């Protein structure tokens, strides 16, 4: 398993790193012991992969696997291929074919009868599965741009997530995926933030805000029942960017919103989306829904996070197997409503720099928000300008699909980031705004790597900066 | 007309069509064997509108970047598929409505369309053989299906005049290939049209439910903007 893969592109031949898995087994991590988190075990994994594949294929997946006509029109929709135009293995269709050929060989009839005729094939051993791991985790950010550009309607991103889920079941995953999944299973949040850290950070932000505004009336409530809004956040906000929570608190205070964070079930991010593990996805999403239920909140509001929004608003209810009852929205939609209702006043002159907006793939292509952030930004920025292409045709920040947690694929990710860098540079903006924490880190990497004179912000930050508080000029 | 050609134009075609119908029925049963989940989320748009948009995208080259940036490819697609449809129609017109092809301009129109499709087929085959990307993803079935279609279209051009007295070769070739196609198609990538409605409907329904498709239409129709649930 540690020999180097012979993938043609030669860039994603990372071996399966088992150090963290071995350590987790040695420590007796609960999620490993009780089998929620699968670890790698030598044996007939190729056979098991085929078995699980046969049982898990849904109808949308089956037709996406059967329908591709190999027209190649998806190639130029992929930032990996655009950055490496001479490498056919970077095309979405080639990547999808690595899954498709197994389906054809074992599930589809033509491939069972005459495999060579349709290029069907089986994974022979764990090395083949590791190679597949490197393709579906390392050479695709599951941004779904190719899906939108397929004349047949083949959902390649869906196939990639499906294959990731099968590999996760066998423990054949990048180390980062294993680590984050373990943290999420065992602590309920993907950065293993302790309850003490969480509460202390919120108190710290509350105290700073009180000091800044000169009033004790402002609060960051926790576990307050019967509120209008249950606010859920990304653990990155606790660990690295607590100011974003303060921005939200400042705005909610100005608007007179009744809101709370939950003590448990506050993480709206969901690594189940990236690992393809629907069980993990359901577990994390259910935590949020149960918190809203427990506190009798009237609305779930999701802080700025692309995959968190997609997971909590769209996928989580299905993974968790519960019907959506409460409105579940992005904080950007909340901000838009507060602005429209006149509950907050803003001065766009406070954001004079040229600002452009980066659409998160998970929100624009796999979600539903495209115009709302723009409507907010036009109200709070003096010089808003579009990057091109934009909205549902925007390119990935490079950090989608959980790639930021997979260090072994960083060189290829940054190489593919040239497309994003060109897009950013062409705007002439000095600030790029995005409503996703993953995108913040992905864009920051691109900006640093390609030496762009820009900084990344979020919508909350710009709104907070433009906010005119009562009594202020 | 020889009795052999008569059988080829009639009984053989009907038998081949029946076989294709049977295999497609089995194929559809195979597709429906796979389960499909229910979406438990509140809609932000309309699954039905999304499905309509998705199915109609075939006629909206501007809707996808891949066809918008390569209008030539879209023209190729249209010509190729219209030509194939014309050749399929010819396989019925010749035995069952030969009078139609006695009108010179009708016959010439069919021949021109089928010939244009054959030319596009040649262009596509050349591209598949020379483009490293297409070569890397192509299977023997991809090459064979395309090559066979080119021969079939060429035979269709020659068969359209429907003059067995001038030699039965073109007609025999056309109907022989048609029968072979009817049998081979369900096992090849040519059967992609069977899956097209499925892929398009499932994708359109999912994205329509989320308000992503059709773009901006829901808002224009006065619906709640996507992402903004009712309180």
XYZ file of C-alpha atoms in Angstrom:
704
model
C 0.000 0.000 0.000
C 2.901 2.351 0.409
C 4.302 1.996 -3.073
C 3.718 4.950 -5.309
C 0.647 4.937 -7.554
C 1.162 4.968 -11.294
C -1.592 7.433 -12.086
C -0.777 8.958 -15.485
C -0.719 12.568 -14.319
C 1.905 11.587 -11.755
C 0.708 14.247 -9.350
C -1.697 12.372 -7.157
C 0.295 9.275 -6.371
C 0.134 9.844 -2.658
C 0.420 6.641 -0.630
C -2.189 5.723 1.949
C -0.966 7.246 5.180
C -2.131 5.105 8.089
C -0.244 6.737 10.939
C -3.257 8.576 12.341
C -5.522 5.577 11.918
C -3.024 3.365 13.737
C -2.715 5.916 16.516
C -6.506 6.160 16.849
C -6.735 2.378 17.121
C -3.955 2.297 19.689
C -5.678 4.987 21.764
C -9.012 3.203 21.516
C -10.874 6.195 20.121
C -14.576 5.598 20.790
C -15.684 6.209 17.222
C -13.142 3.682 15.982
C -13.937 1.138 18.666
C -17.691 1.252 18.071
C -17.254 1.154 14.286
C -18.751 4.530 13.409
C -15.423 5.521 11.910
C -13.925 2.860 9.686
C -10.216 2.156 9.596
C -8.191 0.411 6.952
C -7.749 -3.327 7.267
C -5.819 -5.430 4.769
C -7.899 -8.037 2.995
C -10.286 -8.244 0.101
C -11.066 -4.550 0.070
C -11.505 -4.521 -3.697
C -14.238 -7.132 -3.357
C -15.879 -5.260 -0.515
C -15.739 -2.043 -2.527
C -17.622 -3.716 -5.366
C -20.185 -5.186 -2.952
C -20.895 -1.868 -1.277
C -21.077 -0.118 -4.636
C -23.717 -2.556 -5.844
C -25.834 -2.002 -2.753
C -25.556 1.752 -2.560
C -26.163 2.897 -6.125
C -29.279 5.040 -6.299
C -31.197 5.698 -9.478
C -29.791 9.209 -10.106
C -26.329 7.716 -9.652
C -27.028 4.739 -11.893
C -28.208 6.878 -14.783
C -25.306 9.288 -14.335
C -22.985 6.299 -14.510
C -24.695 4.882 -17.582
C -25.400 8.015 -19.592
C -21.983 9.521 -20.356
C -21.262 9.609 -24.107
C -17.611 10.658 -23.731
C -18.128 13.893 -25.654
C -15.471 15.622 -23.550
C -17.411 18.887 -23.302
C -16.986 18.877 -19.534
C -13.201 19.181 -19.806
C -12.964 22.942 -20.048
C -15.365 23.501 -17.189
C -12.810 22.079 -14.753
C -10.164 24.330 -13.230
C -7.831 21.348 -12.888
C -7.943 20.676 -16.617
C -7.732 24.370 -17.514
C -4.572 24.606 -15.443
C -3.237 21.402 -17.068
C -4.686 21.400 -20.575
C -2.296 18.705 -21.790
C -3.289 16.218 -19.126
C -6.423 14.196 -20.037
C -6.497 12.683 -16.556
C -7.536 16.057 -15.198
C -10.829 16.040 -17.093
C -14.021 15.365 -15.136
C -14.994 12.596 -17.543
C -11.717 10.715 -17.036
C -12.045 10.990 -13.272
C -15.672 9.842 -13.394
C -14.706 6.981 -15.698
C -12.513 5.518 -12.972
C -15.715 4.966 -10.988
C -17.856 4.287 -14.032
C -15.685 1.405 -15.218
C -16.235 -0.474 -11.942
C -19.972 0.098 -12.152
C -19.974 -1.117 -15.741
C -17.979 -4.220 -14.921
C -20.115 -5.296 -11.995
C -23.558 -3.752 -12.315
C -24.153 -2.734 -15.930
C -24.773 -5.584 -18.389
C -22.581 -4.639 -21.356
C -19.542 -4.337 -19.138
C -20.262 -7.684 -17.538
C -20.436 -9.450 -20.900
C -17.731 -7.610 -22.841
C -15.731 -5.435 -20.426
C -12.949 -4.543 -22.871
C -15.507 -3.204 -25.341
C -16.708 -0.461 -22.962
C -13.513 -0.099 -20.920
C -15.076 -1.707 -17.863
C -12.793 -2.986 -15.154
C -12.440 -4.030 -11.535
C -10.177 -2.682 -8.838
C -7.584 -5.446 -8.499
C -6.172 -4.631 -5.104
C -5.795 -1.994 -2.421
C -3.295 -0.150 -4.589
C -6.015 0.418 -7.185
C -8.344 1.671 -4.456
C -5.643 4.015 -3.189
C -5.248 5.328 -6.711
C -8.986 5.925 -6.874
C -8.763 7.690 -3.510
C -6.173 10.078 -4.907
C -8.382 10.852 -7.891
C -11.672 11.436 -6.089
C -10.220 13.175 -3.044
C -7.161 14.814 -4.552
C -7.979 15.848 -8.099
C -11.546 17.068 -7.746
C -13.050 19.680 -5.472
C -16.560 18.410 -6.264
C -17.448 21.948 -7.277
C -20.143 20.698 -9.679
C -19.082 23.044 -12.477
C -18.805 20.092 -14.861
C -22.300 18.950 -13.907
C -23.710 22.263 -15.060
C -21.796 21.935 -18.323
C -22.697 18.365 -19.221
C -25.134 18.197 -22.150
C -26.384 14.860 -20.850
C -26.932 16.075 -17.285
C -24.369 13.674 -15.811
C -23.722 14.664 -12.191
C -20.004 13.945 -11.904
C -19.732 15.627 -8.495
C -22.371 13.225 -7.202
C -20.328 10.289 -8.526
C -17.205 11.624 -6.856
C -18.937 11.954 -3.498
C -20.367 8.467 -3.910
C -16.905 6.998 -4.545
C -15.520 8.922 -1.568
C -18.212 7.371 0.606
C -17.299 3.853 -0.526
C -13.614 4.441 0.208
C -14.450 5.984 3.582
C -16.276 2.775 4.415
C -12.971 0.933 3.874
C -10.783 3.446 5.686
C -8.977 4.261 2.450
C -9.035 8.005 2.941
C -6.543 10.859 3.204
C -5.263 11.383 6.711
C -6.990 14.760 6.999
C -10.357 13.272 6.170
C -9.906 10.637 8.860
C -8.825 13.204 11.446
C -11.658 15.624 10.870
C -14.248 12.842 10.710
C -12.970 11.491 14.023
C -13.175 14.919 15.643
C -16.677 15.443 14.370
C -17.894 12.016 15.536
C -16.348 12.392 18.962
C -16.743 16.070 19.829
C -19.674 17.081 17.634
C -17.560 19.649 15.824
C -14.902 19.272 13.212
C -12.127 21.141 15.041
C -12.513 19.371 18.364
C -13.368 22.625 20.126
C -14.088 21.918 23.784
C -17.168 23.299 25.496
C -14.927 25.437 27.691
C -13.110 26.941 24.719
C -16.399 27.563 22.993
C -18.039 29.314 25.915
C -14.941 31.280 26.850
C -14.482 32.544 23.307
C -18.082 33.691 23.206
C -17.644 35.461 26.549
C -14.444 37.082 25.297
C -16.208 38.391 22.205
C -19.164 39.564 24.263
C -16.876 41.496 26.635
C -15.001 43.114 23.748
C -18.259 44.111 22.137
C -19.567 45.591 25.386
C -16.397 47.554 25.742
C -16.522 48.768 22.138
C -20.185 49.794 22.251
C -20.086 51.037 25.827
C -23.155 49.101 26.903
C -23.913 45.895 28.749
C -27.100 45.486 26.760
C -25.258 43.744 23.958
C -24.972 39.998 24.462
C -23.937 36.732 22.854
C -26.569 34.498 24.397
C -26.135 30.756 24.751
C -28.991 28.266 25.094
C -31.636 30.976 25.410
C -35.030 29.430 24.663
C -37.838 30.759 22.434
C -35.649 32.994 20.287
C -36.368 34.139 16.771
C -32.988 32.845 15.602
C -30.835 29.874 16.503
C -27.430 30.932 15.215
C -25.039 28.173 14.197
C -21.399 28.685 13.353
C -18.262 27.169 11.883
C -15.696 25.933 14.473
C -13.123 27.946 12.545
C -14.851 31.027 13.966
C -14.060 29.879 17.488
C -10.534 28.767 16.688
C -9.290 31.394 14.245
C -11.827 34.094 13.503
C -14.012 34.899 16.525
C -14.512 38.448 15.234
C -17.073 37.050 12.803
C -19.247 36.066 15.778
C -18.815 39.550 17.204
C -19.850 41.055 13.850
C -23.034 38.987 13.880
C -23.725 39.918 17.513
C -23.198 43.609 16.771
C -25.637 43.519 13.855
C -28.251 41.437 15.695
C -28.020 43.829 18.634
C -28.498 46.842 16.368
C -31.486 45.188 14.724
C -33.039 44.109 18.027
C -33.066 40.481 16.969
C -33.819 37.848 19.587
C -31.175 35.174 19.019
C -29.057 32.539 20.665
C -26.257 30.108 20.043
C -26.824 26.582 21.310
C -24.514 25.030 23.889
C -24.625 21.808 21.919
C -25.278 21.432 18.196
C -23.676 24.738 17.252
C -21.438 23.386 14.440
C -23.186 23.839 11.106
C -20.251 22.442 9.139
C -20.412 18.829 8.141
C -17.525 16.707 6.976
C -19.951 14.005 5.930
C -20.461 16.055 2.780
C -16.786 15.760 1.879
C -16.110 12.212 3.029
C -19.280 10.898 1.447
C -20.331 9.432 4.787
C -24.083 9.956 5.057
C -24.115 8.558 8.597
C -21.693 11.196 9.797
C -23.630 13.790 7.815
C -26.867 12.765 9.502
C -25.287 12.759 12.961
C -23.879 16.281 12.659
C -26.960 17.763 11.012
C -29.256 16.169 13.584
C -27.282 17.881 16.366
C -28.253 21.247 14.899
C -31.886 20.355 14.294
C -32.223 18.940 17.802
C -30.724 22.110 19.276
C -33.324 24.196 17.461
C -36.042 21.868 18.693
C -34.762 21.854 22.264
C -34.579 25.647 22.409
C -37.865 26.155 20.513
C -36.150 28.472 18.042
C -38.270 29.786 15.196
C -35.518 29.818 12.593
C -32.096 28.264 12.074
C -29.542 30.728 10.770
C -26.270 29.453 9.378
C -23.193 31.648 9.538
C -21.162 32.189 6.398
C -20.012 28.761 5.273
C -20.495 27.159 1.889
C -20.551 23.494 2.695
C -22.136 24.195 6.085
C -25.005 25.959 4.368
C -25.448 23.186 1.825
C -25.244 20.510 4.492
C -27.542 22.126 7.037
C -30.088 23.624 4.648
C -30.224 20.985 1.936
C -28.462 17.683 2.489
C -28.652 17.304 6.277
C -32.392 16.761 6.539
C -32.109 13.910 4.049
C -29.068 12.372 5.732
C -30.694 12.673 9.140
C -33.963 11.299 7.814
C -36.085 14.083 9.247
C -38.498 16.377 7.460
C -37.609 20.052 7.538
C -40.007 22.002 9.711
C -38.117 25.193 10.523
C -36.960 27.839 8.059
C -33.236 27.316 7.688
C -31.293 30.126 6.093
C -27.901 31.676 5.584
C -27.020 34.692 7.717
C -26.622 36.608 4.449
C -30.322 36.157 3.812
C -30.968 37.363 7.366
C -28.807 40.425 6.710
C -30.660 41.178 3.504
C -33.970 40.998 5.330
C -32.745 43.264 8.144
C -31.581 45.796 5.563
C -34.810 45.643 3.585
C -36.941 45.990 6.700
C -34.898 48.982 7.793
C -33.917 47.283 11.030
C -30.290 48.232 10.469
C -28.834 51.320 8.823
C -25.633 51.268 6.814
C -23.251 53.715 5.197
C -21.571 52.263 2.127
C -18.954 55.033 2.288
C -17.338 53.093 5.128
C -16.295 50.421 2.639
C -14.704 52.562 -0.062
C -12.299 49.957 -1.520
C -13.168 48.092 -4.696
C -14.838 44.842 -3.613
C -15.555 41.780 -5.704
C -17.573 38.719 -4.741
C -16.588 35.070 -4.966
C -19.508 32.638 -5.158
C -19.021 29.504 -3.099
C -19.662 26.368 -5.188
C -21.722 24.749 -2.473
C -23.958 27.779 -2.177
C -24.288 28.861 -5.797
C -24.284 25.540 -7.641
C -25.471 23.095 -5.004
C -27.540 25.606 -3.079
C -29.682 28.492 -4.018
C -28.089 31.800 -3.077
C -26.708 33.939 -5.860
C -28.363 37.356 -5.849
C -28.823 37.801 -2.095
C -25.149 38.424 -1.233
C -24.895 40.835 -4.145
C -27.918 42.775 -2.958
C -26.320 43.108 0.471
C -22.914 44.071 -0.908
C -24.356 46.763 -3.173
C -25.877 48.351 -0.062
C -22.709 48.286 2.012
C -19.872 48.781 -0.512
C -19.135 51.932 -2.483
C -17.396 50.092 -5.322
C -18.780 46.606 -5.924
C -17.611 44.880 -9.055
C -18.272 41.427 -10.485
C -15.607 38.901 -11.298
C -16.106 36.859 -14.439
C -17.410 34.262 -14.783
C -19.643 34.586 -11.746
C -22.676 33.210 -9.959
C -23.238 29.545 -10.917
C -20.390 29.679 -13.425
C -17.796 30.849 -10.930
C -14.638 28.820 -10.450
C -13.863 27.042 -7.184
C -11.610 28.774 -4.656
C -9.520 25.532 -4.805
C -10.484 24.630 -1.255
C -13.783 22.905 -2.002
C -14.506 19.264 -1.312
C -12.554 19.383 1.937
C -9.254 19.785 0.088
C -7.928 22.230 2.663
C -7.668 19.350 5.112
C -5.646 17.197 2.682
C -2.134 18.557 2.686
C -0.809 15.918 0.285
C -2.798 17.424 -2.576
C -1.806 21.038 -1.929
C 0.695 21.393 -4.826
C -1.875 20.287 -7.399
C -4.558 22.400 -5.742
C -2.435 25.527 -5.957
C -1.454 24.752 -9.536
C -5.154 24.559 -10.429
C -5.602 27.792 -8.462
C -4.074 29.704 -11.369
C -7.540 29.900 -12.907
C -8.923 31.521 -9.767
C -5.914 33.818 -9.534
C -6.461 35.057 -13.092
C -10.107 35.662 -12.303
C -9.299 37.622 -9.152
C -6.555 39.663 -10.790
C -8.794 40.736 -13.653
C -11.283 42.394 -11.288
C -8.777 45.020 -10.141
C -10.417 44.805 -6.716
C -8.405 45.045 -3.535
C -10.945 43.096 -1.505
C -12.584 39.785 -2.372
C -15.650 38.976 -0.342
C -17.030 35.490 0.077
C -19.680 33.911 2.267
C -17.695 30.765 3.055
C -14.960 29.973 5.572
C -13.431 27.312 3.333
C -13.305 29.840 0.516
C -11.559 32.315 2.824
C -8.708 29.887 3.332
C -8.732 28.669 -0.263
C -8.657 32.212 -1.634
C -6.047 33.310 0.889
C -3.817 30.468 -0.310
C -4.285 31.506 -3.936
C -3.690 35.164 -3.144
C -0.489 34.345 -1.299
C 0.775 31.831 -3.849
C 0.133 34.087 -6.844
C 1.084 37.280 -4.981
C -2.141 39.151 -5.589
C -2.628 42.559 -3.927
C -5.885 41.549 -2.266
C -7.380 40.500 1.017
C -10.363 38.268 1.754
C -13.337 39.288 3.861
C -16.825 38.031 4.550
C -20.182 39.698 4.117
C -20.691 40.028 7.876
C -17.466 41.975 8.205
C -18.414 44.468 5.508
C -21.924 44.907 6.876
C -20.583 45.332 10.388
C -18.121 47.958 9.162
C -20.865 49.836 7.324
C -23.282 49.582 10.239
C -24.522 52.908 11.567
C -25.481 52.486 15.194
C -28.120 54.663 16.852
C -26.545 57.930 17.971
C -23.674 57.609 15.524
C -23.258 60.126 12.706
C -37.343 -5.856 -55.997
C -35.957 -9.196 -54.922
C -37.720 -11.160 -52.228
C -34.549 -10.961 -50.122
C -34.618 -7.156 -50.137
C -38.326 -7.211 -49.409
C -37.778 -9.378 -46.346
C -34.868 -7.169 -45.287
C -37.026 -4.038 -45.562
C -39.965 -5.537 -43.707
C -39.771 -8.688 -41.607
C -36.150 -8.225 -40.577
C -36.730 -4.616 -39.563
C -39.817 -5.487 -37.579
C -38.011 -8.324 -35.827
C -35.045 -6.061 -35.048
C -37.364 -3.328 -33.768
C -39.173 -5.807 -31.572
C -35.866 -7.008 -30.196
C -34.801 -3.427 -29.455
C -38.123 -2.749 -27.757
C -37.739 -5.845 -25.642
C -34.181 -5.020 -24.589
C -35.170 -1.441 -23.813
C -38.009 -2.688 -21.648
C -35.569 -4.824 -19.709
C -33.233 -1.859 -19.548
C -35.937 0.390 -18.126
C -36.845 -2.244 -15.568
C -33.147 -2.336 -14.633
C -33.104 1.446 -14.149
C -36.218 1.377 -11.984
C -34.689 -1.332 -9.839
C -32.456 1.305 -8.259
C -34.034 3.229 -5.434
C -34.589 6.944 -5.310
C -34.903 8.942 -2.102
C -37.438 11.553 -1.131
C -36.245 15.103 -0.575
C -37.202 16.102 2.961
C -36.366 19.784 2.648
C -38.764 22.665 2.134
C -38.565 23.870 -1.460
C -36.988 27.156 -2.425
C -38.113 26.761 -6.002
C -40.063 24.402 -8.167
C -38.887 20.918 -9.004
C -41.211 20.919 -11.981
C -39.803 24.187 -13.386
C -36.297 22.914 -12.827
C -37.106 19.709 -14.662
C -38.569 21.639 -17.585
C -35.523 23.873 -17.739
C -33.210 20.893 -17.541
C -34.962 19.021 -20.333
C -35.093 22.107 -22.518
C -31.410 22.863 -22.080
C -30.854 20.773 -25.200
C -32.387 23.642 -27.161
C -30.610 26.405 -25.223
C -26.951 26.454 -26.244
C -26.551 29.729 -24.408
C -27.493 28.119 -21.101
C -24.269 26.143 -20.766
C -20.784 27.574 -20.937
C -19.582 24.424 -22.711
C -21.880 25.017 -25.685
C -21.878 28.806 -25.467
C -18.120 28.922 -25.903
C -18.154 26.295 -28.663
C -21.104 27.126 -30.911
C -19.579 24.977 -33.648
C -19.917 21.907 -31.451
C -23.556 22.720 -30.861
C -24.189 23.058 -34.605
C -22.451 19.697 -35.058
C -24.705 18.180 -32.414
C -27.870 19.523 -34.063
C -26.881 18.476 -37.595
C -25.727 15.043 -36.487
C -28.855 14.223 -34.554
C -31.221 15.656 -37.174
C -29.412 13.619 -39.813
C -29.741 10.465 -37.752
C -33.432 11.195 -37.234
C -33.813 11.691 -41.002
C -32.098 8.371 -41.685
C -34.354 6.613 -39.180
C -37.351 8.218 -40.884
C -36.018 7.078 -44.259
C -35.918 3.493 -43.014
C -39.693 3.709 -42.597
C -40.486 5.919 -45.593
C -38.778 3.661 -48.123
C -40.813 0.520 -47.376
C -44.055 2.085 -46.117
C -44.374 5.510 -47.805
C -42.154 5.434 -50.873
C -44.272 8.065 -52.562
C -42.768 10.733 -50.339
C -39.321 10.246 -51.821
C -40.684 10.540 -55.351
C -40.867 14.285 -54.721
C -37.414 15.432 -55.718
C -36.944 18.228 -53.192
C -38.086 16.075 -50.287
C -35.686 13.313 -51.271
C -32.866 15.832 -51.825
C -33.522 17.447 -48.439
C -33.293 14.094 -46.672
C -30.159 13.193 -48.584
C -28.549 16.553 -47.759
C -29.368 16.251 -44.068
C -28.153 12.662 -43.847
C -25.003 13.524 -45.796
C -24.315 16.499 -43.519
C -24.694 14.227 -40.486
C -22.288 11.762 -42.072
C -19.779 14.559 -42.582
C -20.151 15.639 -38.959
C -19.643 12.011 -37.994
C -16.365 11.990 -39.896
C -15.280 15.196 -38.153
C -16.173 13.667 -34.786
C -14.321 10.462 -35.553
C -11.235 12.381 -36.653
C -11.396 14.416 -33.457
C -11.785 11.332 -31.323
C -8.764 9.778 -32.987
C -6.509 12.821 -32.775
C -7.526 14.722 -29.620
C -5.523 13.327 -26.674
C -8.360 14.080 -24.257
C -10.965 12.245 -26.299
C -8.549 9.406 -27.006
C -7.924 8.948 -23.304
C -11.620 8.565 -22.525
C -12.713 6.599 -25.603
C -13.593 2.918 -25.574
C -13.787 0.571 -28.568
C -17.560 1.049 -28.429
C -17.108 4.821 -28.859
C -15.120 4.338 -32.069
C -17.200 1.473 -33.405
C -20.543 3.200 -32.827
C -19.351 6.332 -34.595
C -17.775 4.492 -37.518
C -20.842 2.344 -37.968
C -23.099 5.399 -37.924
C -20.995 7.009 -40.629
C -21.355 3.936 -42.865
C -25.063 3.768 -42.129
C -25.579 7.445 -42.968
C -23.614 7.034 -46.201
C -25.776 4.050 -47.096
C -28.841 6.132 -46.232
C -27.838 8.840 -48.716
C -27.447 6.234 -51.457
C -30.635 4.360 -50.541
C -32.940 7.388 -50.431
C -33.637 7.399 -54.219
C -35.200 3.947 -53.617
C -34.408 2.482 -57.070
C -33.867 -1.267 -56.623
C -34.018 -1.684 -60.378
C -30.764 0.290 -60.608
C -29.072 -2.118 -58.200
C -30.148 -3.354 -54.764
C -26.760 -2.841 -53.135
C -27.398 0.555 -51.472
C -30.831 -0.487 -50.199
C -29.570 -3.822 -48.925
C -26.658 -2.118 -47.192
C -28.899 0.501 -45.604
C -31.495 -1.945 -44.322
C -28.907 -4.484 -43.331
C -27.106 -1.883 -41.252
C -30.390 -0.569 -39.864
C -31.308 -4.024 -38.616
C -27.851 -4.468 -37.112
C -28.144 -1.100 -35.413
C -31.512 -1.879 -33.922
C -30.008 -4.941 -32.330
C -26.707 -3.363 -31.327
C -27.926 0.034 -30.071
C -29.321 -1.093 -26.701
C -25.901 -2.489 -25.812
C -23.904 0.503 -26.964
C -23.449 4.108 -26.000
C -25.886 5.024 -28.747
C -28.626 4.187 -26.274
C -27.732 7.333 -24.355
C -31.042 8.848 -25.429
C -32.782 6.321 -23.207
C -31.005 7.760 -20.154
C -31.187 11.396 -21.175
C -34.669 12.002 -19.726
C -33.637 10.358 -16.463
C -30.422 12.299 -15.912
C -32.071 15.531 -16.928
C -35.185 14.993 -14.818
C -33.304 14.019 -11.658
C -30.817 16.866 -11.954
C -33.501 19.370 -12.913
C -35.817 18.280 -10.133
C -33.065 18.548 -7.509
C -31.817 21.933 -8.663
C -35.327 23.216 -9.307
C -36.362 22.245 -5.777
C -33.438 24.293 -4.500
C -34.284 27.269 -6.663
C -31.086 27.066 -8.683
C -32.921 26.202 -11.912
C -34.312 27.858 -13.867
C -32.058 30.845 -13.220
C -33.967 33.828 -11.910
C -37.260 32.548 -13.314
C -38.847 31.901 -9.945
C -38.191 35.451 -8.893
C -39.551 36.834 -12.145
C -42.708 34.825 -11.619
C -43.229 36.538 -8.269
C -42.212 33.550 -6.176
C -40.229 33.861 -3.000
C -36.566 34.410 -3.836
C -34.517 31.277 -3.485
C -33.066 30.787 -0.029
C -35.676 32.891 1.699
C -38.052 30.605 3.504
C -41.391 31.702 4.798
C -41.383 32.438 8.496
